[in-house]
PDB file of C-alpha atoms and ligand atoms in Angstrom:
ATOM      1  CA  MET A  12      11.998  14.657   9.231  1.00  0.00           C
ATOM      2  CA  PRO A  13       9.148  12.667   6.691  1.00  0.00           C
ATOM      3  CA  SER A  14       8.574   9.256   7.982  1.00  0.00           C
ATOM      4  CA  VAL A  15       8.606   8.471   3.997  1.00  0.00           C
ATOM      5  CA  ALA A  16      11.003  11.512   1.727  1.00  0.00           C
ATOM      6  CA  VAL A  17      10.858  11.293  -1.358  1.00  0.00           C
ATOM      7  CA  GLU A  18      12.520  14.320  -3.451  1.00  0.00           C
ATOM      8  CA  GLY A  19      13.219  14.543  -7.395  1.00  0.00           C
ATOM      9  CA  VAL A  20      12.490  11.070  -8.485  1.00  0.00           C
ATOM     10  CA  THR A  21      12.406  10.338 -12.477  1.00  0.00           C
ATOM     11  CA  LYS A  22      13.053   6.910 -13.498  1.00  0.00           C
ATOM     12  CA  ARG A  23      12.231   6.372 -17.215  1.00  0.00           C
ATOM     13  CA  PHE A  24      11.385   2.706 -19.566  1.00  0.00           C
ATOM     14  CA  ASP A  25      13.079   2.058 -22.869  1.00  0.00           C
ATOM     15  CA  GLY A  26      13.344   6.193 -22.132  1.00  0.00           C
ATOM     16  CA  ARG A  27      10.287   6.833 -21.271  1.00  0.00           C
ATOM     17  CA  THR A  28       9.722   9.113 -18.367  1.00  0.00           C
ATOM     18  CA  VAL A  29       7.831   7.152 -16.428  1.00  0.00           C
ATOM     19  CA  LEU A  30       7.833   9.051 -13.309  1.00  0.00           C
ATOM     20  CA  ASP A  31       8.770  12.483 -13.752  1.00  0.00           C
ATOM     21  CA  ALA A  32      11.103  14.138 -11.293  1.00  0.00           C
ATOM     22  CA  ILE A  33       8.440  13.787  -7.696  1.00  0.00           C
ATOM     23  CA  ASP A  34       8.726  15.334  -5.097  1.00  0.00           C
ATOM     24  CA  LEU A  35       6.583  14.050  -2.002  1.00  0.00           C
ATOM     25  CA  PRO A  36       7.645  14.029   2.280  1.00  0.00           C
ATOM     26  CA  ILE A  37       5.110  11.792   4.183  1.00  0.00           C
ATOM     27  CA  GLU A  38       4.539  12.835   7.615  1.00  0.00           C
ATOM     28  CA  SER A  39       4.541   9.723  10.005  1.00  0.00           C
ATOM     29  CA  GLY A  40       1.437   8.092  10.599  1.00  0.00           C
ATOM     30  CA  GLN A  41      -0.242   9.649   7.800  1.00  0.00           C
ATOM     31  CA  ILE A  42      -2.656   8.486   5.197  1.00  0.00           C
ATOM     32  CA  VAL A  43      -1.565   8.388   1.394  1.00  0.00           C
ATOM     33  CA  ALA A  44      -4.245   7.992  -1.271  1.00  0.00           C
ATOM     34  CA  ILE A  45      -2.625   8.246  -4.894  1.00  0.00           C
ATOM     35  CA  MET A  46      -3.963   7.874  -7.568  1.00  0.00           C
ATOM     36  CA  GLY A  47      -4.552   8.436 -11.440  1.00  0.00           C
ATOM     37  CA  SER A  48      -4.958   7.111 -14.873  1.00  0.00           C
ATOM     38  CA  SER A  49      -3.887   3.281 -15.054  1.00  0.00           C
ATOM     39  CA  GLY A  50      -0.370   3.388 -16.816  1.00  0.00           C
ATOM     40  CA  GLY A  51       0.052   6.924 -14.846  1.00  0.00           C
ATOM     41  CA  GLY A  52       2.918   5.468 -12.565  1.00  0.00           C
ATOM     42  CA  LYS A  53       1.387   4.652  -9.807  1.00  0.00           C
ATOM     43  CA  THR A  54       2.915   0.961  -9.165  1.00  0.00           C
ATOM     44  CA  THR A  55       6.314   2.101 -10.101  1.00  0.00           C
ATOM     45  CA  LEU A  56       6.318   4.954  -7.353  1.00  0.00           C
ATOM     46  CA  LEU A  57       5.621   2.099  -5.162  1.00  0.00           C
ATOM     47  CA  LYS A  58       8.400   0.051  -5.846  1.00  0.00           C
ATOM     48  CA  CYS A  59      10.691   3.382  -6.147  1.00  0.00           C
ATOM     49  CA  ILE A  60       9.860   3.739  -2.209  1.00  0.00           C
ATOM     50  CA  SER A  61      10.681  -0.132  -1.110  1.00  0.00           C
ATOM     51  CA  GLY A  62      13.893  -0.071  -3.147  1.00  0.00           C
ATOM     52  CA  LEU A  63      12.170  -3.406  -5.956  1.00  0.00           C
ATOM     53  CA  ILE A  64      13.057  -0.594  -8.601  1.00  0.00           C
ATOM     54  CA  VAL A  65      15.958   2.482  -9.630  1.00  0.00           C
ATOM     55  CA  PRO A  66      15.005   5.783 -10.907  1.00  0.00           C
ATOM     56  CA  GLU A  67      18.004   7.551 -12.902  1.00  0.00           C
ATOM     57  CA  GLU A  68      17.453  10.748 -10.571  1.00  0.00           C
ATOM     58  CA  GLY A  69      16.384  11.996  -6.712  1.00  0.00           C
ATOM     59  CA  LYS A  70      15.929  10.917  -3.445  1.00  0.00           C
ATOM     60  CA  ILE A  71      13.891   8.657  -1.819  1.00  0.00           C
ATOM     61  CA  GLU A  72      13.820   8.624   2.537  1.00  0.00           C
ATOM     62  CA  VAL A  73      11.751   5.829   5.243  1.00  0.00           C
ATOM     63  CA  ASP A  74      12.611   6.416   8.593  1.00  0.00           C
ATOM     64  CA  GLY A  75      15.360   8.118   7.454  1.00  0.00           C
ATOM     65  CA  ILE A  76      17.390   5.276   6.054  1.00  0.00           C
ATOM     66  CA  ASP A  77      18.437   6.503   1.985  1.00  0.00           C
ATOM     67  CA  VAL A  78      16.411   3.343   0.551  1.00  0.00           C
ATOM     68  CA  LEU A  79      18.727   4.100  -3.019  1.00  0.00           C
ATOM     69  CA  ALA A  80      22.454   3.625  -1.207  1.00  0.00           C
ATOM     70  CA  ASN A  81      20.812   0.312   1.549  1.00  0.00           C
ATOM     71  CA  PRO A  82      17.418  -1.024   0.147  1.00  0.00           C
ATOM     72  CA  GLU A  83      17.614  -3.677   2.091  1.00  0.00           C
ATOM     73  CA  GLU A  84      17.691  -2.153   5.406  1.00  0.00           C
ATOM     74  CA  ALA A  85      15.078  -0.059   4.222  1.00  0.00           C
ATOM     75  CA  ARG A  86      13.193  -2.231   3.816  1.00  0.00           C
ATOM     76  CA  GLN A  87      12.948  -3.977   7.491  1.00  0.00           C
ATOM     77  CA  HIS A  88      11.228  -0.624   7.904  1.00  0.00           C
ATOM     78  CA  MET A  89       8.611  -1.547   5.129  1.00  0.00           C
ATOM     79  CA  GLY A  90       5.807  -3.872   4.098  1.00  0.00           C
ATOM     80  CA  MET A  91       4.088  -4.454   1.306  1.00  0.00           C
ATOM     81  CA  VAL A  92       1.315  -5.652  -0.011  1.00  0.00           C
ATOM     82  CA  PHE A  93       0.545  -6.411  -3.480  1.00  0.00           C
ATOM     83  CA  GLN A  94      -2.288  -6.674  -6.239  1.00  0.00           C
ATOM     84  CA  SER A  95      -2.477 -11.024  -6.002  1.00  0.00           C
ATOM     85  CA  ALA A  96      -1.588 -11.843  -2.544  1.00  0.00           C
ATOM     86  CA  ALA A  97       0.811 -15.087  -3.275  1.00  0.00           C
ATOM     87  CA  LEU A  98      -0.564 -17.546  -1.057  1.00  0.00           C
ATOM     88  CA  PHE A  99       1.145 -20.541  -1.065  1.00  0.00           C
ATOM     89  CA  ASP A 100      -2.433 -22.709  -1.803  1.00  0.00           C
ATOM     90  CA  PHE A 101      -1.605 -26.096  -0.133  1.00  0.00           C
ATOM     91  CA  LEU A 102      -0.588 -24.369   3.264  1.00  0.00           C
ATOM     92  CA  SER A 103      -3.575 -22.751   5.812  1.00  0.00           C
ATOM     93  CA  VAL A 104      -3.933 -19.425   6.310  1.00  0.00           C
ATOM     94  CA  ARG A 105      -2.089 -19.591   9.422  1.00  0.00           C
ATOM     95  CA  ASP A 106       0.911 -21.209   8.046  1.00  0.00           C
ATOM     96  CA  ASN A 107       1.241 -18.611   5.156  1.00  0.00           C
ATOM     97  CA  VAL A 108       1.683 -15.952   7.573  1.00  0.00           C
ATOM     98  CA  LEU A 109       4.130 -18.333   9.994  1.00  0.00           C
ATOM     99  CA  PHE A 110       5.762 -18.590   6.974  1.00  0.00           C
ATOM    100  CA  GLY A 111       6.062 -14.633   5.652  1.00  0.00           C
ATOM    101  CA  VAL A 112       6.995 -14.275   9.153  1.00  0.00           C
ATOM    102  CA  ARG A 113       9.932 -16.740   9.038  1.00  0.00           C
ATOM    103  CA  ARG A 114      10.430 -15.937   5.979  1.00  0.00           C
ATOM    104  CA  ARG A 115      10.495 -11.954   7.432  1.00  0.00           C
ATOM    105  CA  ARG A 116      12.411 -12.306  11.093  1.00  0.00           C
ATOM    106  CA  ALA A 117      14.674 -14.109  11.898  1.00  0.00           C
ATOM    107  CA  LEU A 118      12.932 -15.873  14.973  1.00  0.00           C
ATOM    108  CA  SER A 119      12.569 -18.861  17.227  1.00  0.00           C
ATOM    109  CA  ILE A 120       9.365 -21.342  15.871  1.00  0.00           C
ATOM    110  CA  LYS A 121       7.486 -20.062  19.237  1.00  0.00           C
ATOM    111  CA  GLU A 122       8.202 -17.089  19.130  1.00  0.00           C
ATOM    112  CA  ALA A 123       7.662 -16.396  15.567  1.00  0.00           C
ATOM    113  CA  GLU A 124       4.137 -18.560  16.017  1.00  0.00           C
ATOM    114  CA  THR A 125       3.575 -15.917  18.458  1.00  0.00           C
ATOM    115  CA  LEU A 126       3.956 -13.355  16.320  1.00  0.00           C
ATOM    116  CA  THR A 127       1.339 -15.210  13.468  1.00  0.00           C
ATOM    117  CA  ALA A 128      -1.370 -15.834  16.129  1.00  0.00           C
ATOM    118  CA  GLU A 129      -0.913 -11.788  16.848  1.00  0.00           C
ATOM    119  CA  LEU A 130      -0.864 -10.932  13.297  1.00  0.00           C
ATOM    120  CA  LEU A 131      -3.729 -13.115  13.022  1.00  0.00           C
ATOM    121  CA  GLU A 132      -5.336 -11.299  15.422  1.00  0.00           C
ATOM    122  CA  ARG A 133      -5.354  -7.670  13.753  1.00  0.00           C
ATOM    123  CA  VAL A 134      -6.440  -8.621  10.234  1.00  0.00           C
ATOM    124  CA  GLY A 135      -9.636 -11.163  11.695  1.00  0.00           C
ATOM    125  CA  LEU A 136      -8.990 -13.633  10.601  1.00  0.00           C
ATOM    126  CA  VAL A 137      -8.388 -15.644  13.732  1.00  0.00           C
ATOM    127  CA  GLU A 138     -11.849 -18.018  12.604  1.00  0.00           C
ATOM    128  CA  ALA A 139      -9.636 -19.163   9.371  1.00  0.00           C
ATOM    129  CA  ALA A 140      -6.547 -19.762  10.411  1.00  0.00           C
ATOM    130  CA  ASP A 141      -7.025 -23.491   9.561  1.00  0.00           C
ATOM    131  CA  ARG A 142      -8.636 -23.124   6.083  1.00  0.00           C
ATOM    132  CA  LEU A 143      -6.745 -23.463   2.813  1.00  0.00           C
ATOM    133  CA  PRO A 144      -6.598 -20.290   0.601  1.00  0.00           C
ATOM    134  CA  SER A 145      -8.808 -22.232  -2.143  1.00  0.00           C
ATOM    135  CA  GLU A 146     -11.371 -22.206   1.019  1.00  0.00           C
ATOM    136  CA  LEU A 147     -10.910 -17.384   0.342  1.00  0.00           C
ATOM    137  CA  SER A 148     -13.064 -15.325   0.102  1.00  0.00           C
ATOM    138  CA  GLY A 149     -11.305 -12.513  -1.884  1.00  0.00           C
ATOM    139  CA  GLY A 150     -11.062 -10.098   0.677  1.00  0.00           C
ATOM    140  CA  MET A 151      -9.932 -12.841   3.458  1.00  0.00           C
ATOM    141  CA  LYS A 152      -7.068 -13.378   0.743  1.00  0.00           C
ATOM    142  CA  LYS A 153      -6.180  -9.945   1.198  1.00  0.00           C
ATOM    143  CA  ARG A 154      -5.869  -9.299   4.555  1.00  0.00           C
ATOM    144  CA  VAL A 155      -3.607 -12.625   4.687  1.00  0.00           C
ATOM    145  CA  GLY A 156      -1.299 -10.370   2.496  1.00  0.00           C
ATOM    146  CA  ILE A 157      -1.929  -7.366   5.307  1.00  0.00           C
ATOM    147  CA  ALA A 158      -1.295  -9.935   8.077  1.00  0.00           C
ATOM    148  CA  ARG A 159       2.149 -10.634   5.827  1.00  0.00           C
ATOM    149  CA  ALA A 160       3.123  -7.244   4.777  1.00  0.00           C
ATOM    150  CA  PHE A 161       3.229  -6.402   9.408  1.00  0.00           C
ATOM    151  CA  ALA A 162       4.843  -9.176  10.362  1.00  0.00           C
ATOM    152  CA  LEU A 163       8.073  -6.869  10.619  1.00  0.00           C
ATOM    153  CA  LYS A 164       6.450  -4.276  12.297  1.00  0.00           C
ATOM    154  CA  PRO A 165       7.249  -1.785   9.550  1.00  0.00           C
ATOM    155  CA  ARG A 166       6.646   2.148  10.542  1.00  0.00           C
ATOM    156  CA  VAL A 167       5.640   2.037   6.906  1.00  0.00           C
ATOM    157  CA  ILE A 168       3.341   0.177   4.834  1.00  0.00           C
ATOM    158  CA  LEU A 169       3.125   0.110   0.896  1.00  0.00           C
ATOM    159  CA  TYR A 170      -0.284  -0.668  -0.406  1.00  0.00           C
ATOM    160  CA  ASP A 171      -1.167  -1.454  -4.107  1.00  0.00           C
ATOM    161  CA  GLU A 172      -4.804  -1.161  -4.755  1.00  0.00           C
ATOM    162  CA  PRO A 173      -5.771  -3.219  -1.554  1.00  0.00           C
ATOM    163  CA  THR A 174      -9.439  -3.391  -2.769  1.00  0.00           C
ATOM    164  CA  THR A 175      -9.479  -3.894  -6.780  1.00  0.00           C
ATOM    165  CA  GLY A 176     -11.738  -7.088  -7.595  1.00  0.00           C
ATOM    166  CA  LEU A 177     -13.436  -6.603  -4.143  1.00  0.00           C
ATOM    167  CA  ASP A 178     -17.457  -6.139  -3.933  1.00  0.00           C
ATOM    168  CA  PRO A 179     -18.287  -2.557  -2.297  1.00  0.00           C
ATOM    169  CA  VAL A 180     -19.115  -4.649   1.148  1.00  0.00           C
ATOM    170  CA  THR A 181     -15.719  -6.298   1.106  1.00  0.00           C
ATOM    171  CA  ALA A 182     -13.520  -2.952  -0.044  1.00  0.00           C
ATOM    172  CA  TYR A 183     -15.415  -1.273   3.213  1.00  0.00           C
ATOM    173  CA  THR A 184     -13.884  -3.892   5.142  1.00  0.00           C
ATOM    174  CA  ILE A 185     -10.474  -3.511   3.951  1.00  0.00           C
ATOM    175  CA  ASP A 186     -10.872   0.589   3.998  1.00  0.00           C
ATOM    176  CA  GLN A 187     -10.958   0.347   7.937  1.00  0.00           C
ATOM    177  CA  LEU A 188      -7.914  -1.733   8.522  1.00  0.00           C
ATOM    178  CA  ILE A 189      -6.493   0.292   6.991  1.00  0.00           C
ATOM    179  CA  VAL A 190      -7.775   2.792   8.938  1.00  0.00           C
ATOM    180  CA  GLU A 191      -7.463   0.457  12.108  1.00  0.00           C
ATOM    181  CA  LEU A 192      -3.797  -0.156  11.368  1.00  0.00           C
ATOM    182  CA  ARG A 193      -3.420   3.248  11.432  1.00  0.00           C
ATOM    183  CA  ARG A 194      -4.550   3.781  14.387  1.00  0.00           C
ATOM    184  CA  ASP A 195      -3.379   1.378  16.781  1.00  0.00           C
ATOM    185  CA  LEU A 196       0.427   0.820  15.288  1.00  0.00           C
ATOM    186  CA  GLY A 197       0.756   4.448  13.545  1.00  0.00           C
ATOM    187  CA  VAL A 198       2.073   3.092  10.778  1.00  0.00           C
ATOM    188  CA  THR A 199       2.603   5.682   7.590  1.00  0.00           C
ATOM    189  CA  SER A 200       0.590   4.267   4.653  1.00  0.00           C
ATOM    190  CA  LEU A 201      -0.418   5.113   1.464  1.00  0.00           C
ATOM    191  CA  VAL A 202      -2.668   3.193  -0.414  1.00  0.00           C
ATOM    192  CA  VAL A 203      -2.320   2.766  -4.006  1.00  0.00           C
ATOM    193  CA  SER A 204      -6.353   3.425  -5.391  1.00  0.00           C
ATOM    194  CA  HIS A 205      -9.047   4.705  -8.475  1.00  0.00           C
ATOM    195  CA  ASP A 206     -11.072   4.485  -5.641  1.00  0.00           C
ATOM    196  CA  VAL A 207     -12.946   7.968  -5.606  1.00  0.00           C
ATOM    197  CA  SER A 208     -15.235   7.493  -2.380  1.00  0.00           C
ATOM    198  CA  SER A 209     -13.092   4.331  -1.010  1.00  0.00           C
ATOM    199  CA  VAL A 210      -9.864   6.985  -0.270  1.00  0.00           C
ATOM    200  CA  PHE A 211     -12.178   9.682   1.107  1.00  0.00           C
ATOM    201  CA  ARG A 212     -13.586   7.145   3.236  1.00  0.00           C
ATOM    202  CA  VAL A 213      -8.914   5.835   4.081  1.00  0.00           C
ATOM    203  CA  ALA A 214      -7.057   9.314   3.099  1.00  0.00           C
ATOM    204  CA  ASP A 215      -5.382  12.164   5.196  1.00  0.00           C
ATOM    205  CA  ARG A 216      -4.177  13.044   1.466  1.00  0.00           C
ATOM    206  CA  VAL A 217      -4.331  12.597  -2.282  1.00  0.00           C
ATOM    207  CA  ALA A 218      -1.558  12.850  -4.628  1.00  0.00           C
ATOM    208  CA  PHE A 219      -3.235  12.569  -8.310  1.00  0.00           C
ATOM    209  CA  LEU A 220      -0.172  10.555 -11.288  1.00  0.00           C
ATOM    210  CA  ASP A 221      -1.710  11.737 -15.151  1.00  0.00           C
ATOM    211  CA  LYS A 222       1.409  11.482 -17.160  1.00  0.00           C
ATOM    212  CA  GLY A 223       4.097  10.932 -14.891  1.00  0.00           C
ATOM    213  CA  LYS A 224       3.759  13.990 -13.197  1.00  0.00           C
ATOM    214  CA  LEU A 225       2.317  15.052 -10.286  1.00  0.00           C
ATOM    215  CA  VAL A 226      -0.313  17.308 -10.873  1.00  0.00           C
ATOM    216  CA  PHE A 227      -2.375  17.078  -7.495  1.00  0.00           C
ATOM    217  CA  ASP A 228      -1.479  17.098  -4.372  1.00  0.00           C
ATOM    218  CA  GLY A 229      -3.337  17.804  -0.568  1.00  0.00           C
ATOM    219  CA  ALA A 230      -6.253  17.291   0.998  1.00  0.00           C
ATOM    220  CA  PRO A 231      -9.342  15.422   0.904  1.00  0.00           C
ATOM    221  CA  ASP A 232     -11.233  18.195  -0.318  1.00  0.00           C
ATOM    222  CA  LYS A 233      -8.994  20.401  -2.188  1.00  0.00           C
ATOM    223  CA  PHE A 234      -8.917  16.816  -4.628  1.00  0.00           C
ATOM    224  CA  ARG A 235     -12.639  16.869  -4.237  1.00  0.00           C
ATOM    225  CA  GLU A 236     -12.715  21.007  -6.545  1.00  0.00           C
ATOM    226  CA  SER A 237      -9.805  20.176  -8.841  1.00  0.00           C
ATOM    227  CA  ASP A 238     -10.114  21.804 -11.975  1.00  0.00           C
ATOM    228  CA  HIS A 239      -7.445  19.617 -13.486  1.00  0.00           C
ATOM    229  CA  PRO A 240      -9.116  17.848 -16.172  1.00  0.00           C
ATOM    230  CA  ALA A 241      -8.136  14.050 -15.347  1.00  0.00           C
ATOM    231  CA  ILE A 242      -9.600  14.411 -11.798  1.00  0.00           C
ATOM    232  CA  ARG A 243     -12.628  16.505 -12.280  1.00  0.00           C
ATOM    233  CA  GLU A 244     -13.607  13.044 -15.274  1.00  0.00           C
ATOM    234  CA  LEU A 245     -12.556  10.993 -11.780  1.00  0.00           C
ATOM    235  CA  ILE A 246     -15.023  12.557  -9.158  1.00  0.00           C
ATOM    236  CA  ASP A 247     -18.085  13.202 -12.165  1.00  0.00           C
ATOM    237  CA  ARG A 248     -18.062  10.162 -12.917  1.00  0.00           C
ATOM    238  CA  ALA A 249     -17.595   8.826  -9.751  1.00  0.00           C
ATOM    239  CA  GLU A 250     -20.279  11.378  -7.622  1.00  0.00           C
ATOM    240  CA  ALA A 251     -22.580  10.179 -11.291  1.00  0.00           C
ATOM    241  CA  LYS A 252     -21.982   6.770  -9.995  1.00  0.00           C
ATOM    242  CA  SER A 253     -23.463   7.490  -6.219  1.00  0.00           C
ATOM    243  CA  LEU A 254     -26.645   8.971  -6.814  1.00  0.00           C
TER     244      LEU A 254
HETATM  245  N1  ADP B 320       8.900  -3.696 -16.021  1.00  0.00           N
HETATM  246  C1  ADP B 320       9.330  -1.936 -16.937  1.00  0.00           C
HETATM  247  N2  ADP B 320       9.424  -2.191 -17.840  1.00  0.00           N
HETATM  248  C2  ADP B 320       8.757  -1.585 -18.814  1.00  0.00           C
HETATM  249  N3  ADP B 320       7.697  -0.583 -18.765  1.00  0.00           N
HETATM  250  C3  ADP B 320       7.365  -0.545 -18.062  1.00  0.00           C
HETATM  251  C4  ADP B 320       8.111  -1.211 -16.832  1.00  0.00           C
HETATM  252  N4  ADP B 320       6.906  -1.367 -15.913  1.00  0.00           N
HETATM  253  C5  ADP B 320       5.932  -0.574 -15.745  1.00  0.00           C
HETATM  254  N5  ADP B 320       6.340   0.227 -16.478  1.00  0.00           N
HETATM  255  C6  ADP B 320       5.596   1.106 -17.766  1.00  0.00           C
HETATM  256  O1  ADP B 320       5.345   2.506 -17.271  1.00  0.00           O
HETATM  257  C7  ADP B 320       3.743   2.670 -17.099  1.00  0.00           C
HETATM  258  C8  ADP B 320       2.717   2.978 -15.966  1.00  0.00           C
HETATM  259  O2  ADP B 320       3.439   1.492 -14.514  1.00  0.00           O
HETATM  260  P1  ADP B 320       2.913   1.488 -14.163  1.00  0.00           P
HETATM  261  O3  ADP B 320       3.563   2.255 -12.218  1.00  0.00           O
HETATM  262  O4  ADP B 320       2.612   0.062 -13.251  1.00  0.00           O
HETATM  263  O5  ADP B 320       0.996   2.701 -13.862  1.00  0.00           O
HETATM  264  P2  ADP B 320       0.109   1.960 -13.104  1.00  0.00           P
HETATM  265  O6  ADP B 320       1.222   1.616 -11.759  1.00  0.00           O
HETATM  266  O7  ADP B 320      -0.560   4.335 -12.206  1.00  0.00           O
HETATM  267  O8  ADP B 320      -1.219   1.543 -13.996  1.00  0.00           O
HETATM  268  C9  ADP B 320       2.670   1.763 -18.620  1.00  0.00           C
HETATM  269  O9  ADP B 320       3.308   2.014 -18.988  1.00  0.00           O
HETATM  270  C10 ADP B 320       4.088   0.774 -17.960  1.00  0.00           C
HETATM  271  O10 ADP B 320       3.602  -0.313 -19.038  1.00  0.00           O
HETATM  272 MG1   MG B 321      -0.301  -0.250 -10.630  1.00  0.00          MG
END
């Protein structure tokens, strides 16, 4: 049984097809990069998987749970890291994470504090726990979002452009964190990205969406050699930049 099963998913907005019969079965513990042009449907696909958007057609299962029939239950098995971390300005890093933990889990304050300390350790924020969001770098804010997403000990984690807007060195540290979390927790990870070098660092597999269609699904080295025009352009541009 795959950890995430996307079958024939079609999503339309105002009659426009944004996802066109997408099939994406994902094995447990895999890191899959989802790439594609801007407006290609990447965020929409993550939102369908997380049950926030309901597709017109298709089937989605997470950990064997039918997301369309039981979105609440399925969400207990998933964590989501959105592009903006949406932190409370007036709460410290620790309290932002604690708030996320208590909102998602019915724990005593003591248990919630213990879990919060574990999560801060896991994402490398112990030192910054007393800071306010205004005192954090972009990379640290991202880590707070990741800590909160792990509050439910999810089997599946969805990252929407986790390194966008970060400088290359910080982006690298977030990539490393994504790899570590998979290694230590075995979490199945879907990572939307448009950063080719980041994808080659983290992904076991690449899925490329072009105009709502899945035009490539395979290993990173096959992706590098693909002759699909949109993929070729992306790879050639990235290689020219790194020369
Ligand atoms: N809630 C919505 N209502 C109408 N159109 C939407 C909505 N969400 C996304 N879209 C459209 O769907 C397309 C895919 O969007 P999105 O999934 O955000 O793309 P990506 O994340 O790949 O940049 C875009 O053309 C976008 O404008
Ligand atoms: Mg997007």
